[in-house]
């Protein structure tokens, strides 16, 4: 989570919403992502998707079994859906997102029995630090 927080901080320094994610496989980071929606002008440039994409390139496969994704914020529906499709083994996130979270807050795509894959979720790892980073960012934006 420390690496994901560092990525989130770097995103915030670039005036992006400070969210970071890392993908782990067999104890090694195989993918990293920091929010890039503004700089890439891409609505899909979420930290989690970027980390999954890099992990797929690194591992040379789209099925990401054996991968744990660690994110500073609870994933949205798009990102949680991508995790299901990628068939990751586990998700760990810091701060919950009651407005858009799709891993237990607003909805839970990670456990939906209608989908073809489910995986365990660990919630709240360094949640206070992850949440404060976001709160500070939005406080500063509002002036």
PDB file of C-alpha atoms in Angstrom:
ATOM      1  CA  UNK A   1       0.000   0.000   0.000  1.00  0.00           C
ATOM      2  CA  UNK A   2       2.931   2.334   0.592  1.00  0.00           C
ATOM      3  CA  UNK A   3       3.822   2.143  -3.116  1.00  0.00           C
ATOM      4  CA  UNK A   4       0.185   2.798  -4.084  1.00  0.00           C
ATOM      5  CA  UNK A   5       0.144   5.829  -1.760  1.00  0.00           C
ATOM      6  CA  UNK A   6       3.354   7.141  -3.352  1.00  0.00           C
ATOM      7  CA  UNK A   7       1.723   6.790  -6.787  1.00  0.00           C
ATOM      8  CA  UNK A   8      -1.375   8.586  -5.507  1.00  0.00           C
ATOM      9  CA  UNK A   9       0.755  11.443  -4.178  1.00  0.00           C
ATOM     10  CA  UNK A  10       2.512  11.770  -7.531  1.00  0.00           C
ATOM     11  CA  UNK A  11      -0.881  11.902  -9.274  1.00  0.00           C
ATOM     12  CA  UNK A  12      -1.980  14.661  -6.892  1.00  0.00           C
ATOM     13  CA  UNK A  13       1.167  16.649  -7.654  1.00  0.00           C
ATOM     14  CA  UNK A  14       0.116  16.529 -11.327  1.00  0.00           C
ATOM     15  CA  UNK A  15      -3.348  17.879 -10.392  1.00  0.00           C
ATOM     16  CA  UNK A  16      -4.932  14.475 -10.868  1.00  0.00           C
ATOM     17  CA  UNK A  17      -7.243  12.992  -8.238  1.00  0.00           C
ATOM     18  CA  UNK A  18      -4.686  11.247  -5.979  1.00  0.00           C
ATOM     19  CA  UNK A  19      -5.388   7.563  -6.497  1.00  0.00           C
ATOM     20  CA  UNK A  20      -2.709   4.921  -6.900  1.00  0.00           C
ATOM     21  CA  UNK A  21      -2.693   1.181  -7.490  1.00  0.00           C
ATOM     22  CA  UNK A  22      -0.214  -1.657  -7.733  1.00  0.00           C
ATOM     23  CA  UNK A  23      -0.593  -5.208  -8.991  1.00  0.00           C
ATOM     24  CA  UNK A  24       1.360  -7.910  -7.163  1.00  0.00           C
ATOM     25  CA  UNK A  25       2.233 -11.369  -8.438  1.00  0.00           C
ATOM     26  CA  UNK A  26       4.275 -13.813  -6.353  1.00  0.00           C
ATOM     27  CA  UNK A  27       5.396 -10.973  -4.087  1.00  0.00           C
ATOM     28  CA  UNK A  28       6.612  -8.688  -6.877  1.00  0.00           C
ATOM     29  CA  UNK A  29       5.031  -5.562  -8.308  1.00  0.00           C
ATOM     30  CA  UNK A  30       4.092  -6.341 -11.911  1.00  0.00           C
ATOM     31  CA  UNK A  31       1.928  -3.287 -12.553  1.00  0.00           C
ATOM     32  CA  UNK A  32       1.649   0.287 -11.320  1.00  0.00           C
ATOM     33  CA  UNK A  33      -0.923   2.967 -11.954  1.00  0.00           C
ATOM     34  CA  UNK A  34      -1.630   6.533 -10.918  1.00  0.00           C
ATOM     35  CA  UNK A  35      -4.742   8.402 -11.964  1.00  0.00           C
ATOM     36  CA  UNK A  36      -4.170  10.084 -15.363  1.00  0.00           C
ATOM     37  CA  UNK A  37      -7.651  11.058 -16.538  1.00  0.00           C
ATOM     38  CA  UNK A  38      -6.855  14.766 -16.842  1.00  0.00           C
ATOM     39  CA  UNK A  39      -3.396  14.523 -18.411  1.00  0.00           C
ATOM     40  CA  UNK A  40      -4.384  11.712 -20.794  1.00  0.00           C
ATOM     41  CA  UNK A  41      -7.817  13.237 -21.447  1.00  0.00           C
ATOM     42  CA  UNK A  42      -9.106   9.708 -21.062  1.00  0.00           C
ATOM     43  CA  UNK A  43     -12.100   8.795 -18.872  1.00  0.00           C
ATOM     44  CA  UNK A  44     -10.722   5.257 -18.497  1.00  0.00           C
ATOM     45  CA  UNK A  45      -7.246   6.270 -17.262  1.00  0.00           C
ATOM     46  CA  UNK A  46      -7.954   5.166 -13.690  1.00  0.00           C
ATOM     47  CA  UNK A  47      -5.060   3.982 -11.550  1.00  0.00           C
ATOM     48  CA  UNK A  48      -6.478   0.462 -11.232  1.00  0.00           C
ATOM     49  CA  UNK A  49      -6.918  -0.004 -14.989  1.00  0.00           C
ATOM     50  CA  UNK A  50      -3.413   1.262 -15.677  1.00  0.00           C
ATOM     51  CA  UNK A  51      -1.991  -1.158 -13.095  1.00  0.00           C
ATOM     52  CA  UNK A  52      -3.965  -4.063 -14.613  1.00  0.00           C
ATOM     53  CA  UNK A  53      -2.798  -3.153 -18.126  1.00  0.00           C
ATOM     54  CA  UNK A  54       0.842  -3.045 -17.061  1.00  0.00           C
ATOM     55  CA  UNK A  55       0.459  -6.338 -15.181  1.00  0.00           C
ATOM     56  CA  UNK A  56      -0.982  -7.977 -18.307  1.00  0.00           C
ATOM     57  CA  UNK A  57       1.960  -6.714 -20.389  1.00  0.00           C
ATOM     58  CA  UNK A  58       4.485  -7.785 -17.758  1.00  0.00           C
ATOM     59  CA  UNK A  59       3.001 -11.270 -17.344  1.00  0.00           C
ATOM     60  CA  UNK A  60       2.211 -11.645 -21.040  1.00  0.00           C
ATOM     61  CA  UNK A  61      -1.401 -12.680 -20.484  1.00  0.00           C
ATOM     62  CA  UNK A  62      -4.817 -11.137 -19.940  1.00  0.00           C
ATOM     63  CA  UNK A  63      -5.899 -13.642 -17.294  1.00  0.00           C
ATOM     64  CA  UNK A  64      -4.383 -12.212 -14.152  1.00  0.00           C
ATOM     65  CA  UNK A  65      -4.864 -15.184 -11.867  1.00  0.00           C
ATOM     66  CA  UNK A  66      -2.377 -15.029  -9.026  1.00  0.00           C
ATOM     67  CA  UNK A  67      -2.512 -11.216  -8.976  1.00  0.00           C
ATOM     68  CA  UNK A  68      -3.515  -9.078  -6.014  1.00  0.00           C
ATOM     69  CA  UNK A  69      -4.503  -5.515  -6.823  1.00  0.00           C
ATOM     70  CA  UNK A  70      -3.851  -2.912  -4.119  1.00  0.00           C
ATOM     71  CA  UNK A  71      -5.567   0.467  -4.527  1.00  0.00           C
ATOM     72  CA  UNK A  72      -5.793   3.548  -2.355  1.00  0.00           C
ATOM     73  CA  UNK A  73      -9.520   3.981  -3.076  1.00  0.00           C
ATOM     74  CA  UNK A  74     -12.330   1.478  -3.450  1.00  0.00           C
ATOM     75  CA  UNK A  75     -12.686   0.770  -7.175  1.00  0.00           C
ATOM     76  CA  UNK A  76     -15.552   2.129  -9.259  1.00  0.00           C
ATOM     77  CA  UNK A  77     -17.813  -0.124 -11.340  1.00  0.00           C
ATOM     78  CA  UNK A  78     -15.530   0.126 -14.386  1.00  0.00           C
ATOM     79  CA  UNK A  79     -12.422  -0.875 -12.444  1.00  0.00           C
ATOM     80  CA  UNK A  80     -14.132  -3.589 -10.376  1.00  0.00           C
ATOM     81  CA  UNK A  81     -15.621  -4.971 -13.595  1.00  0.00           C
ATOM     82  CA  UNK A  82     -12.175  -5.060 -15.191  1.00  0.00           C
ATOM     83  CA  UNK A  83     -10.855  -6.956 -12.165  1.00  0.00           C
ATOM     84  CA  UNK A  84     -13.617  -9.536 -12.551  1.00  0.00           C
ATOM     85  CA  UNK A  85     -12.875  -9.887 -16.274  1.00  0.00           C
ATOM     86  CA  UNK A  86      -9.129 -10.161 -15.576  1.00  0.00           C
ATOM     87  CA  UNK A  87      -9.841 -12.847 -12.961  1.00  0.00           C
ATOM     88  CA  UNK A  88      -7.568 -11.395 -10.298  1.00  0.00           C
ATOM     89  CA  UNK A  89      -7.151 -13.366  -7.075  1.00  0.00           C
ATOM     90  CA  UNK A  90      -7.679 -10.596  -4.539  1.00  0.00           C
ATOM     91  CA  UNK A  91      -8.327  -6.893  -4.033  1.00  0.00           C
ATOM     92  CA  UNK A  92      -7.009  -4.757  -1.180  1.00  0.00           C
ATOM     93  CA  UNK A  93      -8.035  -1.123  -0.881  1.00  0.00           C
ATOM     94  CA  UNK A  94      -7.603   1.734   1.554  1.00  0.00           C
ATOM     95  CA  UNK A  95     -10.461   4.242   1.615  1.00  0.00           C
ATOM     96  CA  UNK A  96     -14.079   3.323   0.917  1.00  0.00           C
ATOM     97  CA  UNK A  97     -16.030   5.297  -1.690  1.00  0.00           C
ATOM     98  CA  UNK A  98     -19.689   5.589  -0.648  1.00  0.00           C
ATOM     99  CA  UNK A  99     -20.565   7.559  -3.804  1.00  0.00           C
ATOM    100  CA  UNK A 100     -19.059   5.280  -6.470  1.00  0.00           C
ATOM    101  CA  UNK A 101     -17.512   2.241  -4.762  1.00  0.00           C
ATOM    102  CA  UNK A 102     -18.254  -1.053  -6.471  1.00  0.00           C
ATOM    103  CA  UNK A 103     -16.464  -3.380  -4.054  1.00  0.00           C
ATOM    104  CA  UNK A 104     -18.900  -3.193  -1.161  1.00  0.00           C
ATOM    105  CA  UNK A 105     -20.031   0.404  -0.629  1.00  0.00           C
ATOM    106  CA  UNK A 106     -22.489   1.375  -3.364  1.00  0.00           C
ATOM    107  CA  UNK A 107     -22.551  -2.100  -4.934  1.00  0.00           C
ATOM    108  CA  UNK A 108     -20.309  -5.166  -4.918  1.00  0.00           C
ATOM    109  CA  UNK A 109     -19.248  -6.488  -8.306  1.00  0.00           C
ATOM    110  CA  UNK A 110     -16.475  -8.521  -6.666  1.00  0.00           C
ATOM    111  CA  UNK A 111     -19.034 -10.911  -5.131  1.00  0.00           C
ATOM    112  CA  UNK A 112     -21.909 -10.765  -7.628  1.00  0.00           C
ATOM    113  CA  UNK A 113     -23.090 -14.366  -8.208  1.00  0.00           C
ATOM    114  CA  UNK A 114     -24.338 -13.420 -11.685  1.00  0.00           C
ATOM    115  CA  UNK A 115     -20.761 -12.856 -12.847  1.00  0.00           C
ATOM    116  CA  UNK A 116     -18.318 -15.614 -13.759  1.00  0.00           C
ATOM    117  CA  UNK A 117     -15.618 -14.730 -11.216  1.00  0.00           C
ATOM    118  CA  UNK A 118     -15.511 -13.604  -7.595  1.00  0.00           C
ATOM    119  CA  UNK A 119     -12.577 -12.795  -5.338  1.00  0.00           C
ATOM    120  CA  UNK A 120     -11.897 -11.795  -1.724  1.00  0.00           C
ATOM    121  CA  UNK A 121     -11.605  -8.137  -0.776  1.00  0.00           C
ATOM    122  CA  UNK A 122      -9.669  -6.645   2.130  1.00  0.00           C
ATOM    123  CA  UNK A 123     -10.979  -3.210   3.038  1.00  0.00           C
ATOM    124  CA  UNK A 124      -9.421  -0.350   4.990  1.00  0.00           C
ATOM    125  CA  UNK A 125      -5.673  -1.008   4.704  1.00  0.00           C
ATOM    126  CA  UNK A 126      -4.166   2.365   5.673  1.00  0.00           C
ATOM    127  CA  UNK A 127      -7.654   3.712   5.058  1.00  0.00           C
ATOM    128  CA  UNK A 128      -7.137   6.854   7.133  1.00  0.00           C
ATOM    129  CA  UNK A 129      -3.991   7.840   5.204  1.00  0.00           C
ATOM    130  CA  UNK A 130      -5.654   7.115   1.857  1.00  0.00           C
ATOM    131  CA  UNK A 131      -8.771   9.057   2.819  1.00  0.00           C
ATOM    132  CA  UNK A 132      -6.840  12.042   4.143  1.00  0.00           C
ATOM    133  CA  UNK A 133      -4.882  12.302   0.900  1.00  0.00           C
ATOM    134  CA  UNK A 134      -8.152  12.600  -1.026  1.00  0.00           C
ATOM    135  CA  UNK A 135      -9.735  14.997   1.476  1.00  0.00           C
ATOM    136  CA  UNK A 136      -6.689  17.285   1.412  1.00  0.00           C
ATOM    137  CA  UNK A 137      -6.685  17.286  -2.396  1.00  0.00           C
ATOM    138  CA  UNK A 138     -10.344  18.278  -2.673  1.00  0.00           C
ATOM    139  CA  UNK A 139     -10.056  20.848   0.158  1.00  0.00           C
ATOM    140  CA  UNK A 140      -7.217  22.537  -1.712  1.00  0.00           C
ATOM    141  CA  UNK A 141      -9.176  22.481  -4.979  1.00  0.00           C
ATOM    142  CA  UNK A 142     -12.163  24.153  -3.390  1.00  0.00           C
ATOM    143  CA  UNK A 143      -9.924  26.860  -1.982  1.00  0.00           C
TER     144      UNK A 143
END
